[in-house]
mmCIF file of C-alpha atoms in Angstrom:
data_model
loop_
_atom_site.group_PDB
_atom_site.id
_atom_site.type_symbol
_atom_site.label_atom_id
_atom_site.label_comp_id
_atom_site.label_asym_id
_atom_site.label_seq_id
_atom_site.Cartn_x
_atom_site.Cartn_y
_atom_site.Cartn_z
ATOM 1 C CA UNK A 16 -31.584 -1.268 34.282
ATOM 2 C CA UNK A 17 -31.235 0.453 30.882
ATOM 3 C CA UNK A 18 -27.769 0.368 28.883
ATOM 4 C CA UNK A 19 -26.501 3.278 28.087
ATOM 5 C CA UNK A 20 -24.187 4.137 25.358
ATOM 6 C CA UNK A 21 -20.735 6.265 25.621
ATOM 7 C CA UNK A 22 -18.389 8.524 24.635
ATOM 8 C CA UNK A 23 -16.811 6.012 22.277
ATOM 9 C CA UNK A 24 -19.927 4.879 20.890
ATOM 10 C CA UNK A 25 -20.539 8.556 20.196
ATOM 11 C CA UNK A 26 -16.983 8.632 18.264
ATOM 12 C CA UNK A 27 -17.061 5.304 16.659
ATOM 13 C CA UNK A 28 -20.506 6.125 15.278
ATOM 14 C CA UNK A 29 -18.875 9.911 14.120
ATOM 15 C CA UNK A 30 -16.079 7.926 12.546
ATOM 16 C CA UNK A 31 -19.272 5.717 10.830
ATOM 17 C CA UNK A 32 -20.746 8.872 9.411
ATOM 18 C CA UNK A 33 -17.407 10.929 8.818
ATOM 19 C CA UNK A 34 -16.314 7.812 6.527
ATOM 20 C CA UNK A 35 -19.743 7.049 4.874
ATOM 21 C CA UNK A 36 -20.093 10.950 3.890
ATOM 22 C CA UNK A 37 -16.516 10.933 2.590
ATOM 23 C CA UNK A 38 -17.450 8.915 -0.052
ATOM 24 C CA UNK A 39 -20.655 9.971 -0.703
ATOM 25 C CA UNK A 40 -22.752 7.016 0.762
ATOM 26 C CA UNK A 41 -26.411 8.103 1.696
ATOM 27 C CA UNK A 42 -27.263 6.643 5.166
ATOM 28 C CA UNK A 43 -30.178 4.767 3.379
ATOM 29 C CA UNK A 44 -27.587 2.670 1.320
ATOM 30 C CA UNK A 45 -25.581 1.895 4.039
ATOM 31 C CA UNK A 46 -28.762 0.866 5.656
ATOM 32 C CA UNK A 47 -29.617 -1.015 2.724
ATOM 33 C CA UNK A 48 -26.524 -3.125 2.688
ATOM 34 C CA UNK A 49 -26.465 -3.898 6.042
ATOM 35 C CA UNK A 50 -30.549 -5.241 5.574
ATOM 36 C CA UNK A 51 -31.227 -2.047 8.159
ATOM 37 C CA UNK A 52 -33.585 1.125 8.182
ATOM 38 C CA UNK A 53 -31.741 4.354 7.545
ATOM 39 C CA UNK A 54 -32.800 5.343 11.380
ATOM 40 C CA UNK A 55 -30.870 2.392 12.983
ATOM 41 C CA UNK A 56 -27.202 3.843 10.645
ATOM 42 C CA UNK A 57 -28.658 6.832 12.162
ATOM 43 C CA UNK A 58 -28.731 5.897 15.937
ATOM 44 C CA UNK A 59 -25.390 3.877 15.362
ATOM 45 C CA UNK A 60 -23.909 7.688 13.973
ATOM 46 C CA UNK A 61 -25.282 9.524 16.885
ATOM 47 C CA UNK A 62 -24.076 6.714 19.455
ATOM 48 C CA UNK A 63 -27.434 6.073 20.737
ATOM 49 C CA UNK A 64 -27.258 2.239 19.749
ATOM 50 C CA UNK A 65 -24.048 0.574 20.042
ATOM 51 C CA UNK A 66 -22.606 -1.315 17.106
ATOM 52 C CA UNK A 67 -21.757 -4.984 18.179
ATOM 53 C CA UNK A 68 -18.236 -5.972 16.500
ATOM 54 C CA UNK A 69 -19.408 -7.974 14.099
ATOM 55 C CA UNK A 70 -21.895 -5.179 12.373
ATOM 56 C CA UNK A 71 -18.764 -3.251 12.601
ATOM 57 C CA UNK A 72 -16.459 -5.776 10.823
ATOM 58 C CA UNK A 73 -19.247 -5.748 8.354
ATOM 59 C CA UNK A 74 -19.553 -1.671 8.026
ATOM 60 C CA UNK A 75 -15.771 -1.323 7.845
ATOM 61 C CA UNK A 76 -15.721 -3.641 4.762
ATOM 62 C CA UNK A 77 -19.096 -1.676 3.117
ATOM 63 C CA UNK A 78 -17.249 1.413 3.529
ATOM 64 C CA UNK A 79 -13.605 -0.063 2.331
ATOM 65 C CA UNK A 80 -11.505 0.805 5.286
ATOM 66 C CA UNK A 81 -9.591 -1.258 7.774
ATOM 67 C CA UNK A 82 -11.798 -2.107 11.050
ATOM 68 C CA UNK A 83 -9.055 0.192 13.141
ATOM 69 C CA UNK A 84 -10.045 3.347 11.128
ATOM 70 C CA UNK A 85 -12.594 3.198 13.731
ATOM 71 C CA UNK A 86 -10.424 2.807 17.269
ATOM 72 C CA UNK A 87 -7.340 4.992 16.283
ATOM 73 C CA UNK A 88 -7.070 7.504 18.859
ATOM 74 C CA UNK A 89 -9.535 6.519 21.001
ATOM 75 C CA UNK A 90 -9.166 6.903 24.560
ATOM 76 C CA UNK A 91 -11.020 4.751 27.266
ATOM 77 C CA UNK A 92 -9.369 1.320 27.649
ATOM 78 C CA UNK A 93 -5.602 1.326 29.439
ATOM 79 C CA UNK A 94 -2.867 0.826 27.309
ATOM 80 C CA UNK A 95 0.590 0.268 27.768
ATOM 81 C CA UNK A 96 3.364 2.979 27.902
ATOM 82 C CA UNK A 97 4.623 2.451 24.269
ATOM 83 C CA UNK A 98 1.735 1.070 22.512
ATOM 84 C CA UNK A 99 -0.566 3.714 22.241
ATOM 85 C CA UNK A 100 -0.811 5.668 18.925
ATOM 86 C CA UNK A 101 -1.619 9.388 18.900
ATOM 87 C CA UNK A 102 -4.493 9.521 16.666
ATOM 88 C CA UNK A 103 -5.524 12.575 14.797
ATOM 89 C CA UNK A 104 -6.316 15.621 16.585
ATOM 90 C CA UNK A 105 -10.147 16.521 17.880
ATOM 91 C CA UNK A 106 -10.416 19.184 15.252
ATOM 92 C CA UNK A 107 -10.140 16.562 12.253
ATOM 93 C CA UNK A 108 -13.091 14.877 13.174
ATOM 94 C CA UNK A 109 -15.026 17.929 14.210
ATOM 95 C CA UNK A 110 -13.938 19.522 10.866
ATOM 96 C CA UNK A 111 -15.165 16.140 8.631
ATOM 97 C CA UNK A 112 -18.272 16.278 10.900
ATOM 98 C CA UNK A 113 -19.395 19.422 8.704
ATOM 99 C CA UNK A 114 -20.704 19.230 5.355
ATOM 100 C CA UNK A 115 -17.969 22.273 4.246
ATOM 101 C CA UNK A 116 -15.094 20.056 5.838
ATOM 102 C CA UNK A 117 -15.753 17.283 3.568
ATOM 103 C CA UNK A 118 -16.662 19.459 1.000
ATOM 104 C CA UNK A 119 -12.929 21.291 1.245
ATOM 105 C CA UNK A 120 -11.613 18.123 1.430
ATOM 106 C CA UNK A 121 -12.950 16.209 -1.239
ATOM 107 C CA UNK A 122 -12.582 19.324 -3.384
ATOM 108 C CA UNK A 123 -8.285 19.719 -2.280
ATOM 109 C CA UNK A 124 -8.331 16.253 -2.941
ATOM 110 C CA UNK A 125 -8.793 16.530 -6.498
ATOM 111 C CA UNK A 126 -6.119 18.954 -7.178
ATOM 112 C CA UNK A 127 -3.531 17.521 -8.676
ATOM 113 C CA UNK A 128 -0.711 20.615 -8.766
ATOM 114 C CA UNK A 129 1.706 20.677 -5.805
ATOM 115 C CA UNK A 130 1.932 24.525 -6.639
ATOM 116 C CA UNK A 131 -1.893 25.068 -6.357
ATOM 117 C CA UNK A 132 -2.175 22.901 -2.899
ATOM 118 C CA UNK A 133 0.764 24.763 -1.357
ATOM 119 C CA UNK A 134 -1.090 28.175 -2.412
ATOM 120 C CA UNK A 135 -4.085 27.615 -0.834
ATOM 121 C CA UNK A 136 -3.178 26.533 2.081
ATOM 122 C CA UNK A 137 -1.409 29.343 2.078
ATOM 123 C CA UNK A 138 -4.564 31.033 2.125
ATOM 124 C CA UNK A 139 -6.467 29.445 4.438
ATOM 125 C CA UNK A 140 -3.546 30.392 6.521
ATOM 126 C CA UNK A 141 -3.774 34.188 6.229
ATOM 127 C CA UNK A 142 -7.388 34.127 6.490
ATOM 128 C CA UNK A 143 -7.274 32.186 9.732
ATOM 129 C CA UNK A 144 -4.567 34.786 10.975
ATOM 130 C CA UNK A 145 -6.428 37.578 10.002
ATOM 131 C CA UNK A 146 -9.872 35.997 11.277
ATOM 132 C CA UNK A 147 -7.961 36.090 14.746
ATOM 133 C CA UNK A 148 -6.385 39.373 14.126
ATOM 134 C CA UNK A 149 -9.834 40.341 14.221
ATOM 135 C CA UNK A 150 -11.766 38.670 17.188
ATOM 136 C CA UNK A 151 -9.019 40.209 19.450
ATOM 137 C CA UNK A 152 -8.895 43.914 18.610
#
């Protein structure tokens, strides 16, 4: 009988790629420092392969983030009344899934003025609105 991945081998692979794009890692040099092809980082992305937890210790550290960047939020195993964390909502990781997400991101993460940052998101705000505005008339 064949293994098959899941739906959190889907999102811990997204979480691979949303991280790895965020800092402007090419899937061939994470491939590279892991001593794999750029089409295995690509099947662990798309959750076709799983990642065991020690490739995953070793990722995390490559890509500078704590090992439970990858498992906030996730849903799947039972927890406790109390000890669950909401993680961030779907639309985050949808958003950084999309090369104009990251691209807004890294580019309102360089601005530096509270003023400016407050001002467009003020924007994006009334665009948003007015988008709406529009698909319902």
């Amino acid at each position: 009988m064949k293994k098959s991945t899941g739906s959190i081998d889907k999102e811990i692979g997204s979480r691979v790629r949303m991280r790895r794009i965020s800092i402007g890692m090419s899937q061939e040099k994470l491939g590279d420092m892991l001593g794999l092809t750029f089409q295995q980082v690509q099947k662990y992305e798309k959750g076709m392969n799983r990642i065991s937890v020690a490739r995953l210790v070793e990722i995390a550290k490559i890509l500078n983030v704590e090992i439970d960047f990858f498992f906030d939020g996730l849903k799947g195993g039972k927890a406790e009344p109390g000890f669950a964390e909401p993680g961030a909502p779907p639309y985050v990781a949808d958003m950084m899934s999309t090369p104009e997400g990251l691209q807004l991101v890294r580019t309102f993460a360089s601005i530096k003025s509270p003023k400016v940052r407050k001002s467009i998101v003020q924007l994006v705000g009334a665009l948003a609105a007015q988008e709406e505005v529009e698909r319902s008339s």
